[in-house]
Structures are given as C-alpha cells and as structure tokens.
Amino acid sequence: MRLGIFVGCLVVVALLVNLGWVPAGLGEANFAWVVLLALVISAPLSFVLLRKQRDEMSEQISGRVTGAKQKLAANRSQEDAADDAARA
C-alpha cells in the first residue's frame, strides 16, 4: 500500500512538473527532484492514510509476542519441575 501511495505521488508530481506548476529542478537533476519530492509528499500521506493497517499489524505482532512469551514461560516451568524432580 505504501508503494502504491508513492507511485501515485510520483505520477502526480511528474505531471505537475511537466505542466510547469512545480519547478523542474536544475539541469539533469529533474528525475531525482521528482522522486525526492514524491518521497517527501508520500511519507506523511502514508503515515496518515495507513494508520488503521499499522495499528492492526501492531496488534497482531503484540499477540504473537505475548504467545511466544507464554510458551517460553511454560517451557521454563517444565524444565524447573523436571530439575526439581531429578534432585529429589
């Protein structure tokens, strides 16, 4: 999705440069100017527009980390119980 936002911004910026509404850069730097301007515009847009997806992904990752921690704690308690039984 982030790539799609960047490509959309790139197309819009290239169109605006070709129409003369946005400065075209210096000499042969036109393409670099268009790409950098598209990056600068797409970054805050993706931050705002993809907030819902980012929050959902964060919840999924948080759930996986919590599950992994629980499994690790369960494995530790099994090892402790086996060690205590072996010593007794």
CSV table of C-alpha atoms in Angstrom, one decimal:
chain,number,residue,atom,x,y,z
A,1,MET,CA,0.0,0.0,0.0
A,2,ARG,CA,2.9,2.3,0.8
A,3,LEU,CA,4.4,1.7,-2.6
A,4,GLY,CA,1.1,2.5,-4.2
A,5,ILE,CA,0.9,5.8,-2.4
A,6,PHE,CA,4.5,6.6,-3.5
A,7,VAL,CA,3.8,5.7,-7.1
A,8,GLY,CA,0.6,7.8,-7.1
A,9,CYS,CA,2.6,10.8,-5.7
A,10,LEU,CA,5.3,10.2,-8.3
A,11,VAL,CA,2.8,10.3,-11.1
A,12,VAL,CA,1.2,13.5,-9.7
A,13,VAL,CA,4.5,15.2,-9.1
A,14,ALA,CA,5.8,14.3,-12.6
A,15,LEU,CA,2.6,15.6,-14.1
A,16,LEU,CA,2.8,18.9,-12.2
A,17,VAL,CA,6.5,19.3,-13.2
A,18,ASN,CA,5.6,18.7,-16.9
A,19,LEU,CA,2.8,21.2,-16.6
A,20,GLY,CA,5.2,23.8,-15.1
A,21,TRP,CA,3.3,24.2,-11.9
A,22,VAL,CA,6.2,22.8,-9.9
A,23,PRO,CA,9.9,23.8,-10.5
A,24,ALA,CA,11.7,21.2,-12.6
A,25,GLY,CA,15.0,21.1,-10.8
A,26,LEU,CA,18.4,22.0,-12.1
A,27,GLY,CA,19.7,20.6,-15.4
A,28,GLU,CA,19.7,16.9,-15.5
A,29,ALA,CA,18.5,16.6,-11.9
A,30,ASN,CA,14.9,16.6,-13.0
A,31,PHE,CA,14.2,12.9,-12.3
A,32,ALA,CA,15.9,13.0,-8.9
A,33,TRP,CA,13.9,16.1,-8.0
A,34,VAL,CA,10.6,14.4,-8.9
A,35,VAL,CA,11.5,11.3,-6.9
A,36,LEU,CA,12.6,13.2,-3.9
A,37,LEU,CA,9.5,15.4,-4.0
A,38,ALA,CA,7.3,12.4,-4.3
A,39,LEU,CA,9.0,10.8,-1.3
A,40,VAL,CA,8.5,13.9,0.8
A,41,ILE,CA,4.9,14.0,-0.1
A,42,SER,CA,4.1,10.3,0.2
A,43,ALA,CA,5.7,9.8,3.6
A,44,PRO,CA,3.2,11.9,5.7
A,45,LEU,CA,0.3,10.7,3.4
A,46,SER,CA,1.2,7.0,4.1
A,47,PHE,CA,1.6,7.8,7.8
A,48,VAL,CA,-2.0,9.2,8.0
A,49,LEU,CA,-3.7,7.0,5.4
A,50,LEU,CA,-2.3,3.7,6.6
A,51,ARG,CA,-2.8,4.3,10.3
A,52,LYS,CA,-5.6,1.6,10.6
A,53,GLN,CA,-3.5,-1.0,8.9
A,54,ARG,CA,-0.4,-0.2,11.0
A,55,ASP,CA,-2.5,-0.5,14.2
A,56,GLU,CA,-3.9,-3.8,13.1
A,57,MET,CA,-0.4,-5.2,12.3
A,58,SER,CA,0.8,-3.9,15.7
A,59,GLU,CA,-1.9,-5.8,17.5
A,60,GLN,CA,-1.1,-9.0,15.6
A,61,ILE,CA,2.6,-8.7,16.4
A,62,SER,CA,1.9,-7.9,20.0
A,63,GLY,CA,-0.4,-11.0,20.2
A,64,ARG,CA,2.4,-13.2,18.7
A,65,VAL,CA,5.0,-11.8,21.1
A,66,THR,CA,2.7,-12.4,24.1
A,67,GLY,CA,2.0,-16.0,22.9
A,68,ALA,CA,5.7,-16.7,22.5
A,69,LYS,CA,6.4,-15.3,26.0
A,70,GLN,CA,3.8,-17.6,27.5
A,71,LYS,CA,5.2,-20.6,25.7
A,72,LEU,CA,8.7,-19.7,26.9
A,73,ALA,CA,7.5,-19.4,30.5
A,74,ALA,CA,5.7,-22.7,30.2
A,75,ASN,CA,8.8,-24.4,28.9
A,76,ARG,CA,10.9,-22.9,31.8
A,77,SER,CA,8.4,-24.1,34.4
A,78,GLN,CA,8.6,-27.6,32.9
A,79,GLU,CA,12.4,-27.6,33.0
A,80,ASP,CA,12.3,-26.3,36.6
A,81,ALA,CA,9.8,-29.1,37.6
A,82,ALA,CA,11.9,-31.8,35.9
A,83,ASP,CA,15.1,-30.5,37.6
A,84,ASP,CA,13.4,-30.4,41.0
A,85,ALA,CA,12.1,-34.0,40.5
A,86,ALA,CA,15.6,-35.2,39.4
A,87,ARG,CA,17.2,-33.7,42.6
A,88,ALA,CA,14.6,-35.1,44.9
